[in-house]
C-alpha atoms as a printed R data frame, in Angstrom:
    type eleno elety resid chain resno      x       y       z
1   ATOM     1    CA   MET     A     1  4.977  -3.680  25.260
2   ATOM     2    CA   THR     A     2  2.679  -1.331  23.652
3   ATOM     3    CA   ASN     A     3  2.321  -1.170  20.077
4   ATOM     4    CA   TYR     A     4  3.746   2.335  19.992
5   ATOM     5    CA   LEU     A     5  7.179   1.195  21.369
6   ATOM     6    CA   ARG     A     6  7.758  -1.225  18.178
7   ATOM     7    CA   PHE     A     7  9.692  -0.365  15.072
8   ATOM     8    CA   SER     A     8  6.767  -1.652  13.056
9   ATOM     9    CA   ALA     A     9  4.492   0.866  14.546
10  ATOM    10    CA   THR     A    10  6.749   3.659  13.131
11  ATOM    11    CA   VAL     A    11  6.876   2.016   9.743
12  ATOM    12    CA   LYS     A    12  3.189   1.227   9.819
13  ATOM    13    CA   HIS     A    13  2.356   4.911  10.089
14  ATOM    14    CA   TYR     A    14  4.332   5.632   6.911
15  ATOM    15    CA   PHE     A    15  3.389   2.760   4.845
16  ATOM    16    CA   SER     A    16 -0.015   1.152   5.648
17  ATOM    17    CA   SER     A    17 -2.192   4.127   6.959
18  ATOM    18    CA   PRO     A    18 -3.449   6.675   4.307
19  ATOM    19    CA   ASN     A    19 -0.740   9.007   4.823
20  ATOM    20    CA   ILE     A    20 -0.999  11.707   2.135
21  ATOM    21    CA   ILE     A    21  1.906  13.580   3.301
22  ATOM    22    CA   PHE     A    22  4.382  10.486   2.989
23  ATOM    23    CA   LEU     A    23  2.853   9.615  -0.307
24  ATOM    24    CA   PHE     A    24  3.376  13.118  -1.642
25  ATOM    25    CA   LEU     A    25  6.973  13.109  -0.449
26  ATOM    26    CA   LEU     A    26  7.798   9.711  -1.926
27  ATOM    27    CA   SER     A    27  6.212  10.610  -5.284
28  ATOM    28    CA   ILE     A    28  8.501  13.641  -5.151
29  ATOM    29    CA   MET     A    29 11.482  11.472  -4.544
30  ATOM    30    CA   ALA     A    30 10.355   8.997  -7.316
31  ATOM    31    CA   ILE     A    31 10.027  11.877  -9.738
32  ATOM    32    CA   ALA     A    32 13.389  13.317  -8.884
33  ATOM    33    CA   ILE     A    33 15.146   9.962  -9.490
34  ATOM    34    CA   PHE     A    34 13.270   9.402 -12.665
35  ATOM    35    CA   ILE     A    35 14.667  12.898 -13.681
36  ATOM    36    CA   LYS     A    36 18.319  12.208 -12.561
37  ATOM    37    CA   TYR     A    37 18.700   8.693 -13.799
38  ATOM    38    CA   LYS     A    38 17.952   7.099 -17.140
39  ATOM    39    CA   GLU     A    39 18.919   3.479 -16.200
40  ATOM    40    CA   GLY     A    40 15.741   1.323 -15.463
41  ATOM    41    CA   ILE     A    41 17.271  -0.084 -12.095
42  ATOM    42    CA   TYR     A    42 17.373   3.376 -10.524
43  ATOM    43    CA   LYS     A    43 13.780   4.160 -11.558
44  ATOM    44    CA   VAL     A    44 12.638   0.916 -10.089
45  ATOM    45    CA   ILE     A    45 14.410   1.579  -6.780
46  ATOM    46    CA   GLY     A    46 13.037   5.082  -6.813
47  ATOM    47    CA   ILE     A    47  9.464   4.218  -7.335
48  ATOM    48    CA   LEU     A    48  9.456   1.136  -5.021
49  ATOM    49    CA   PRO     A    49  8.617   2.835  -1.725
50  ATOM    50    CA   PHE     A    50  5.865   4.895  -3.358
51  ATOM    51    CA   ILE     A    51  4.145   1.662  -4.818
52  ATOM    52    CA   PHE     A    52  4.359  -0.109  -1.617
53  ATOM    53    CA   ALA     A    53  2.920   2.929   0.293
54  ATOM    54    CA   LEU     A    54  0.191   3.374  -2.237
55  ATOM    55    CA   LEU     A    55 -0.690  -0.434  -2.189
56  ATOM    56    CA   LEU     A    56 -0.633  -0.935   1.513
57  ATOM    57    CA   SER     A    57 -2.497   2.474   2.402
58  ATOM    58    CA   ILE     A    58 -4.985   3.989  -0.232
59  ATOM    59    CA   LEU     A    59 -5.286   0.839  -2.266
60  ATOM    60    CA   SER     A    60 -5.143  -1.527   0.773
61  ATOM    61    CA   SER     A    61 -8.652  -2.985   0.248
62  ATOM    62    CA   ILE     A    62 -7.862  -4.054  -3.384
63  ATOM    63    CA   THR     A    63 -4.385  -5.269  -2.238
64  ATOM    64    CA   LYS     A    64 -6.001  -7.350   0.663
65  ATOM    65    CA   LEU     A    65 -8.458  -8.974  -1.848
66  ATOM    66    CA   LEU     A    66 -5.570  -9.940  -4.075
67  ATOM    67    CA   PHE     A    67 -3.148 -10.820  -1.455
68  ATOM    68    CA   PRO     A    68 -4.814 -11.729   1.807
69  ATOM    69    CA   PRO     A    69 -1.598 -12.305   3.825
70  ATOM    70    CA   ILE     A    70 -0.405  -8.896   3.221
71  ATOM    71    CA   GLU     A    71 -2.722  -7.359   5.792
72  ATOM    72    CA   LYS     A    72 -0.365  -8.980   8.591
73  ATOM    73    CA   CYS     A    73  2.638  -7.485   7.240
74  ATOM    74    CA   PHE     A    74  2.599  -4.432   9.346
75  ATOM    75    CA   ASP     A    75  0.909  -6.001  12.497
76  ATOM    76    CA   ASN     A    76  3.591  -8.531  13.506
77  ATOM    77    CA   THR     A    77  4.827  -9.234  16.902
78  ATOM    78    CA   ILE     A    78  7.381 -11.727  17.546
79  ATOM    79    CA   THR     A    79  6.683 -13.790  20.585
80  ATOM    80    CA   LEU     A    80  7.972 -16.997  22.086
81  ATOM    81    CA   HIS     A    81  5.241 -18.864  20.278
82  ATOM    82    CA   ASN     A    82  6.450 -17.776  16.828
83  ATOM    83    CA   PHE     A    83 10.027 -17.086  17.643
84  ATOM    84    CA   TYR     A    84 11.361 -19.801  15.463
85  ATOM    85    CA   SER     A    85  8.967 -19.278  12.534
86  ATOM    86    CA   TRP     A    86 10.442 -17.496   9.787
87  ATOM    87    CA   SER     A    87  7.170 -16.096   8.688
88  ATOM    88    CA   ALA     A    88  7.125 -14.121  11.831
89  ATOM    89    CA   TYR     A    89 10.293 -12.295  10.546
90  ATOM    90    CA   PHE     A    90  8.992 -11.567   7.086
91  ATOM    91    CA   PRO     A    91  7.072  -8.456   7.881
92  ATOM    92    CA   LEU     A    92  9.975  -7.096   9.875
93  ATOM    93    CA   LEU     A    93 12.447  -7.775   7.000
94  ATOM    94    CA   LEU     A    94 10.011  -6.145   4.618
95  ATOM    95    CA   GLN     A    95  9.707  -2.910   6.837
96  ATOM    96    CA   ILE     A    96 13.647  -2.778   7.200
97  ATOM    97    CA   PHE     A    97 13.876  -3.187   3.379
98  ATOM    98    CA   LEU     A    98 11.536  -0.382   2.605
99  ATOM    99    CA   ILE     A    99 13.384   2.027   5.114
100 ATOM   100    CA   LEU     A   100 16.657   1.020   3.503
101 ATOM   101    CA   VAL     A   101 15.416   1.726   0.108
102 ATOM   102    CA   ILE     A   102 14.131   5.129   1.217
103 ATOM   103    CA   MET     A   103 17.719   5.671   2.564
104 ATOM   104    CA   LEU     A   104 19.245   4.521  -0.663
105 ATOM   105    CA   ASN     A   105 17.059   6.804  -2.751
106 ATOM   106    CA   SER     A   106 17.981   9.863  -0.627
107 ATOM   107    CA   VAL     A   107 21.663   8.907  -1.347
108 ATOM   108    CA   LEU     A   108 20.869   8.674  -5.006
109 ATOM   109    CA   LEU     A   109 19.652  12.163  -5.101
110 ATOM   110    CA   ALA     A   110 22.766  13.677  -3.639
111 ATOM   111    CA   ASN     A   111 25.524  14.615  -5.863
112 ATOM   112    CA   THR     A   112 28.894  14.451  -3.965
113 ATOM   113    CA   THR     A   113 30.241  11.901  -1.582
114 ATOM   114    CA   GLU     A   114 29.724  14.297   1.468
115 ATOM   115    CA   GLU     A   115 26.185  15.030   0.318
116 ATOM   116    CA   LYS     A   116 25.421  11.462  -0.002
117 ATOM   117    CA   ILE     A   117 26.919  10.715   3.472
118 ATOM   118    CA   PHE     A   118 24.996  13.711   4.968
119 ATOM   119    CA   SER     A   119 21.839  12.581   3.356
120 ATOM   120    CA   PHE     A   120 22.025   9.017   4.661
121 ATOM   121    CA   LEU     A   121 22.852  10.348   8.163
122 ATOM   122    CA   LEU     A   122 19.835  12.640   7.880
123 ATOM   123    CA   ILE     A   123 17.386  10.093   6.926
124 ATOM   124    CA   SER     A   124 18.869   7.815   9.584
125 ATOM   125    CA   ALA     A   125 18.349  10.596  12.164
126 ATOM   126    CA   ALA     A   126 14.905  11.145  10.900
127 ATOM   127    CA   PHE     A   127 13.657   7.701  11.787
128 ATOM   128    CA   ALA     A   128 15.750   7.497  14.948
129 ATOM   129    CA   ALA     A   129 14.198  10.745  15.997
130 ATOM   130    CA   ARG     A   130 10.669   9.112  15.848
131 ATOM   131    CA   MET     A   131 11.889   5.935  17.745
132 ATOM   132    CA   VAL     A   132 13.379   8.061  20.433
133 ATOM   133    CA   VAL     A   133 10.204  10.143  20.933
134 ATOM   134    CA   SER     A   134  8.232   6.787  21.014
135 ATOM   135    CA   PHE     A   135  9.601   6.102  24.439
136 ATOM   136    CA   SER     A   136  7.854   9.220  25.873
137 ATOM   137    CA   SER     A   137  5.205   8.590  28.440
138 ATOM   138    CA   THR     A   138  3.027  10.920  26.485
139 ATOM   139    CA   ILE     A   139  3.075   9.053  23.249
140 ATOM   140    CA   TYR     A   140 -0.557   8.187  23.413
141 ATOM   141    CA   THR     A   141 -1.653  11.958  23.336
142 ATOM   142    CA   SER     A   142  1.155  13.064  21.079
143 ATOM   143    CA   GLY     A   143 -0.223  11.100  17.911
144 ATOM   144    CA   MET     A   144  0.872  12.506  14.783
145 ATOM   145    CA   ARG     A   145  3.371  15.070  16.294
146 ATOM   146    CA   THR     A   146  5.887  12.292  16.933
147 ATOM   147    CA   HIS     A   147  6.511  12.122  13.103
148 ATOM   148    CA   ASN     A   148  7.080  15.819  12.544
149 ATOM   149    CA   THR     A   149 10.861  15.636  12.817
150 ATOM   150    CA   THR     A   150 10.892  12.832  10.354
151 ATOM   151    CA   TYR     A   151  8.819  14.835   7.863
152 ATOM   152    CA   PHE     A   152 10.788  17.780   8.235
153 ATOM   153    CA   ILE     A   153 14.105  16.096   7.560
154 ATOM   154    CA   PHE     A   154 12.682  14.070   4.677
155 ATOM   155    CA   MET     A   155 11.320  17.489   3.021
156 ATOM   156    CA   TRP     A   156 14.630  19.082   3.690
157 ATOM   157    CA   ILE     A   157 16.523  16.391   1.708
158 ATOM   158    CA   LEU     A   158 13.997  16.407  -1.086
159 ATOM   159    CA   PHE     A   159 13.630  20.104  -1.481
160 ATOM   160    CA   GLU     A   160 17.254  20.806  -1.024
161 ATOM   161    CA   ASP     A   161 18.116  18.752  -3.865
162 ATOM   162    CA   LEU     A   162 15.319  20.335  -6.033
163 ATOM   163    CA   TYR     A   163 16.573  23.902  -5.107
164 ATOM   164    CA   LYS     A   164 20.160  23.006  -6.033
165 ATOM   165    CA   LYS     A   165 19.138  21.488  -9.240
166 ATOM   166    CA   TYR     A   166 16.795  24.273 -10.499
167 ATOM   167    CA   SER     A   167 18.251  27.328  -8.992
168 ATOM   168    CA   ASN     A   168 21.904  27.066 -10.549
169 ATOM   169    CA   CYS     A   169 23.496  26.962  -7.058
């Protein structure tokens, strides 16, 4: 199985490669949550994905010096040799946690129950769209294009919320 067919390859692109677009979107999401909520727990949840993405991408050299095992967090492969080792599953659990926090943040930004459900389904569809495209035989030449749907849906959720908030709709 190639590196492109794994869930971690998708999450790795967003969190541990210097991805300015994703950092920008996560910062907008964090700012919107900071504006909408005054409670500290919501602010922590809102900024958590941004901090992880920043520490694992742009500041990765500093992070790897301070925490050497972190470099393996997105290069995991569960094999027969490490199948029973809990440490093999930690990177996968961290990746799932980060995606779930992003989904929770998108739900926190929505106002009504219908918008919350729709927002959750859209973020789920965004990541699922990348996973479906990853099974294409031309994945090696597609590169960054396989993430376009995810970026588009992510931007739609963020900017729709901001539009509604500031346009008095």
